[in-house]
Amino acid sequence: MLKKLLIINPGSTSTKIGIYNDLTEESSVTLRHDAKEIEQYPDIFSQYGFRVKAITGYLEEKGIPLGSFDAFVGRGGLLKPIESGTYRISEEMLSDLKSGAYGQHASNLGGVLAHELAKETGKEAFIADPVVVDELQEVARISGMPEIKRRSIFHALNQKAVAKRYAKETGREYESLDLIVCHMGGGISTGAHHRGRVIDVNNALDGEGAFSPERSGGLPAGQLVDMCFSGMYSQQEIRKKITGRGGLVAYLGTNDARAVDNLAQSGDRQARLIFDAMAYQVSKDIAANAAVLKGRVDAIILTGGIAWSKSIVEMIRQSVGFIAEVVVYPGEDELLALSEAALRVLNGEEEAKTY
């Protein structure tokens, strides 16, 4: 019998919800929130009440009873480092999400909203594969400076989803494969998936790996130190240059990779150089992960919004195609990925984990 799921993915000024019957999307909508309304709340959790009303109001308008859902699934937020998987929402998890103990982010509301709606109906509530999924091998944590430990922060939900999709489509188990998965969106993360675990991946938030539409990626450390102590920038301004105003934005004034691609195709030399440089750096990250996997790579998977670009995919394919087959799953269907994660538990394919 089909399972009906409500999927909840909060963003900074929106709440995206999807209604799924098993893996078939019945409907989805992005509920937009006025920025001025958002600004009046002192922290993320304070927004909880009005976001609940927005969701229940939409369901009432469409005539969809809350009790018709078999489970509620929220986007996982900033939590302590955890293994990949689907997690039942617990009181400890709720406490960390509400307090922002590991950071404030709109996705923290995903688990809180799913739990509250599930509580009203007596159904189950889950999150799956938040950005803090940490399966690094110990050698990958060493940075070169004892005071700094490498951290795992990446696009875990989409990376895991496409890796498992590839395994299913090729008739194999994800846990039997060695894959390199590169998510290319506002940030870019490239992970080495070894037998079901991401044993190495760049910290896509704090400045590791290739630059992206909004992030600087790895920088020459000495020059960055000089900038930090030049007196020209505050700590907040430097952080913004690394995350938010780096990459394509810094060079070309836009975070729209499609626009940059079009400029490059039309003959703009600066756009061509920067776009090529992004593909070049992504290719280097992929090749580095091939070394992590000791050259045994079943496939290289490209995903995320930038993977829609045929030109960047082809540039990367020419650079790394000698390592393994390059497979492309463009876009990032987070609602579907969350639905898949919950169904694996509801259908008894895997057990829900405890936070």
Short mmCIF file of C-alpha atoms in Angstrom, two decimals, residues 69-277:
data_model
loop_
_atom_site.label_atom_id
_atom_site.label_comp_id
_atom_site.label_asym_id
_atom_site.label_seq_id
_atom_site.Cartn_x
_atom_site.Cartn_y
_atom_site.Cartn_z
CA PHE A 69 -0.15 11.39 6.03
CA ASP A 70 1.72 8.27 7.09
CA ALA A 71 4.90 10.15 8.05
CA PHE A 72 6.47 13.60 8.11
CA VAL A 73 10.03 14.23 6.93
CA GLY A 74 12.06 17.39 7.59
CA ARG A 75 15.32 18.61 6.11
CA GLY A 76 18.07 17.96 8.66
CA GLY A 77 19.76 21.00 10.16
CA LEU A 78 23.01 21.81 11.94
CA LEU A 79 23.52 19.04 14.47
CA LYS A 80 26.47 17.25 16.00
CA PRO A 81 28.45 15.13 13.51
CA ILE A 82 26.48 11.95 12.74
CA GLU A 83 26.61 8.99 10.39
CA SER A 84 24.56 8.98 7.22
CA GLY A 85 21.03 7.63 7.45
CA THR A 86 17.42 8.31 8.33
CA TYR A 87 16.87 9.43 11.92
CA ARG A 88 13.72 9.42 14.03
CA ILE A 89 13.37 12.84 15.57
CA SER A 90 14.16 12.62 19.27
CA GLU A 91 13.97 15.04 22.19
CA GLU A 92 17.76 15.42 22.20
CA MET A 93 17.72 16.28 18.50
CA LEU A 94 14.90 18.78 19.00
CA SER A 95 16.81 20.42 21.83
CA ASP A 96 19.89 20.92 19.63
CA LEU A 97 17.83 22.18 16.68
CA LYS A 98 15.83 24.63 18.78
CA SER A 99 18.81 26.03 20.65
CA GLY A 100 21.07 26.23 17.61
CA ALA A 101 23.73 24.47 19.68
CA TYR A 102 25.72 23.67 16.52
CA GLY A 103 24.75 26.74 14.51
CA GLN A 104 21.75 28.71 13.32
CA HIS A 105 20.31 27.77 9.93
CA ALA A 106 16.80 27.73 8.47
CA SER A 107 17.08 23.97 7.90
CA ASN A 108 17.07 23.53 11.71
CA LEU A 109 13.32 24.12 11.49
CA GLY A 110 12.80 21.09 9.25
CA GLY A 111 12.98 18.56 12.06
CA VAL A 112 11.04 20.76 14.48
CA LEU A 113 8.17 21.30 12.03
CA ALA A 114 8.02 17.63 11.04
CA HIS A 115 7.94 16.56 14.69
CA GLU A 116 5.17 18.98 15.65
CA LEU A 117 2.91 18.00 12.75
CA ALA A 118 3.54 14.31 13.39
CA LYS A 119 2.73 14.75 17.09
CA GLU A 120 -0.71 16.09 16.21
CA THR A 121 -1.50 12.95 14.24
CA GLY A 122 0.41 10.28 16.14
CA LYS A 123 2.53 9.47 13.08
CA GLU A 124 6.31 9.18 12.68
CA ALA A 125 8.73 12.01 11.96
CA PHE A 126 12.21 11.78 10.43
CA ILE A 127 15.16 13.72 9.12
CA ALA A 128 17.80 12.31 6.77
CA ASP A 129 21.40 13.01 5.81
CA PRO A 130 21.94 16.55 7.13
CA VAL A 131 25.01 18.54 6.03
CA VAL A 132 26.90 17.42 9.16
CA VAL A 133 27.08 13.75 8.11
CA ASP A 134 30.57 12.68 9.15
CA GLU A 135 32.08 9.39 7.96
CA LEU A 136 35.65 10.63 7.42
CA GLN A 137 38.49 8.19 7.90
CA GLU A 138 40.81 9.40 10.64
CA VAL A 139 43.69 10.24 8.30
CA ALA A 140 41.38 12.66 6.43
CA ARG A 141 40.84 14.73 9.59
CA ILE A 142 44.48 15.82 9.80
CA SER A 143 44.94 19.37 8.50
CA GLY A 144 48.64 20.00 8.95
CA MET A 145 48.08 22.26 11.96
CA PRO A 146 47.22 20.53 15.27
CA GLU A 147 44.90 23.35 16.33
CA ILE A 148 42.72 22.80 13.25
CA LYS A 149 40.88 19.55 12.49
CA ARG A 150 39.28 19.00 9.08
CA ARG A 151 35.50 18.79 9.29
CA SER A 152 32.87 17.07 7.19
CA ILE A 153 30.28 19.62 6.03
CA PHE A 154 28.86 18.91 2.57
CA HIS A 155 25.79 18.24 0.44
CA ALA A 156 25.22 14.87 2.08
CA LEU A 157 21.54 14.51 1.21
CA ASN A 158 21.99 14.88 -2.55
CA GLN A 159 25.36 13.10 -2.72
CA LYS A 160 23.99 10.05 -0.92
CA ALA A 161 20.73 10.09 -2.91
CA VAL A 162 22.39 10.08 -6.34
CA ALA A 163 24.97 7.50 -5.26
CA LYS A 164 22.20 5.15 -4.15
CA ARG A 165 20.21 5.91 -7.30
CA TYR A 166 23.20 4.98 -9.44
CA ALA A 167 23.68 1.75 -7.49
CA LYS A 168 20.02 0.81 -7.93
CA GLU A 169 20.00 1.62 -11.64
CA THR A 170 23.10 -0.54 -12.21
CA GLY A 171 21.77 -3.44 -10.12
CA ARG A 172 24.36 -3.16 -7.38
CA GLU A 173 24.47 -2.26 -3.70
CA TYR A 174 25.71 1.19 -2.73
CA GLU A 175 27.78 -0.52 -0.03
CA SER A 176 29.67 -2.48 -2.69
CA LEU A 177 30.78 0.52 -4.76
CA ASP A 178 33.62 3.03 -4.84
CA LEU A 179 32.28 6.31 -6.22
CA ILE A 180 33.34 9.92 -6.55
CA VAL A 181 30.34 12.24 -6.27
CA CYS A 182 30.56 15.95 -7.04
CA HIS A 183 27.67 18.23 -6.12
CA MET A 184 27.87 21.52 -8.03
CA GLY A 185 25.52 24.22 -6.80
CA GLY A 186 25.92 27.46 -4.82
CA GLY A 187 28.68 25.49 -3.10
CA ILE A 188 30.66 22.61 -4.56
CA SER A 189 31.51 19.44 -2.62
CA THR A 190 33.35 16.38 -3.93
CA GLY A 191 33.28 13.19 -1.88
CA ALA A 192 35.00 9.80 -2.01
CA HIS A 193 32.29 7.17 -1.35
CA HIS A 194 33.92 3.91 -0.27
CA ARG A 195 31.61 0.98 0.33
CA GLY A 196 28.72 3.16 1.55
CA ARG A 197 30.72 5.74 3.52
CA VAL A 198 32.03 9.17 2.50
CA ILE A 199 35.58 8.71 3.75
CA ASP A 200 36.85 12.08 2.50
CA VAL A 201 35.13 15.26 1.33
CA ASN A 202 35.96 18.95 1.21
CA ASN A 203 34.29 21.28 3.72
CA ALA A 204 32.12 23.06 1.17
CA LEU A 205 31.05 25.76 3.63
CA ASP A 206 34.28 27.02 5.15
CA GLY A 207 36.61 27.27 2.15
CA GLU A 208 37.95 23.93 0.93
CA GLY A 209 37.99 22.56 -2.58
CA ALA A 210 36.97 24.21 -5.84
CA PHE A 211 35.53 27.70 -5.90
CA SER A 212 31.83 27.88 -6.72
CA PRO A 213 29.21 30.48 -7.66
CA GLU A 214 29.26 31.94 -4.12
CA ARG A 215 32.32 30.50 -2.34
CA SER A 216 36.03 31.12 -2.68
CA GLY A 217 37.12 27.52 -2.20
CA GLY A 218 40.65 26.82 -1.00
CA LEU A 219 42.91 29.90 -0.90
CA PRO A 220 46.68 30.50 -0.59
CA ALA A 221 46.96 30.61 3.21
CA GLY A 222 49.72 33.18 3.45
CA GLN A 223 47.95 35.72 1.26
CA LEU A 224 44.72 35.16 3.18
CA VAL A 225 46.54 35.82 6.49
CA ASP A 226 47.93 39.04 5.04
CA MET A 227 44.41 40.15 4.05
CA CYS A 228 43.06 39.33 7.51
CA PHE A 229 45.68 41.53 9.21
CA SER A 230 45.79 44.30 6.62
CA GLY A 231 43.31 46.41 8.57
CA MET A 232 41.15 46.70 5.44
CA TYR A 233 38.59 44.05 6.38
CA SER A 234 36.63 42.98 9.43
CA GLN A 235 36.33 39.31 10.41
CA GLN A 236 32.76 39.31 9.11
CA GLU A 237 33.85 40.80 5.78
CA ILE A 238 36.55 38.14 5.32
CA ARG A 239 34.06 35.38 6.10
CA LYS A 240 31.64 36.87 3.55
CA LYS A 241 34.41 36.86 0.94
CA ILE A 242 34.88 33.13 1.61
CA THR A 243 31.20 32.18 1.79
CA GLY A 244 28.60 34.30 0.03
CA ARG A 245 30.69 36.76 -1.97
CA GLY A 246 33.43 34.50 -3.32
CA GLY A 247 33.79 32.55 -6.55
CA LEU A 248 31.76 33.67 -9.57
CA VAL A 249 30.23 36.54 -7.59
CA ALA A 250 33.66 37.97 -6.78
CA TYR A 251 35.00 37.71 -10.33
CA LEU A 252 31.90 38.42 -12.41
CA GLY A 253 29.28 39.94 -10.10
CA THR A 254 26.75 37.12 -10.42
CA ASN A 255 26.12 33.74 -8.78
CA ASP A 256 24.15 32.54 -11.83
CA ALA A 257 26.32 29.87 -13.43
CA ARG A 258 23.96 29.71 -16.40
CA ALA A 259 24.53 33.39 -17.13
CA VAL A 260 28.30 32.94 -16.89
CA ASP A 261 28.12 29.90 -19.17
CA ASN A 262 26.14 31.90 -21.74
CA LEU A 263 28.65 34.76 -21.59
CA ALA A 264 31.51 32.31 -22.07
CA GLN A 265 29.77 30.69 -25.03
CA SER A 266 29.19 34.11 -26.61
CA GLY A 267 32.88 34.98 -26.52
CA ASP A 268 33.37 36.88 -23.26
CA ARG A 269 37.03 36.11 -22.48
CA GLN A 270 36.86 36.79 -18.72
CA ALA A 271 33.74 34.66 -18.31
CA ARG A 272 35.42 31.90 -20.34
CA LEU A 273 38.54 32.00 -18.15
CA ILE A 274 36.64 31.91 -14.84
CA PHE A 275 34.20 29.22 -15.99
CA ASP A 276 37.09 27.10 -17.25
CA ALA A 277 38.93 27.65 -13.95
#
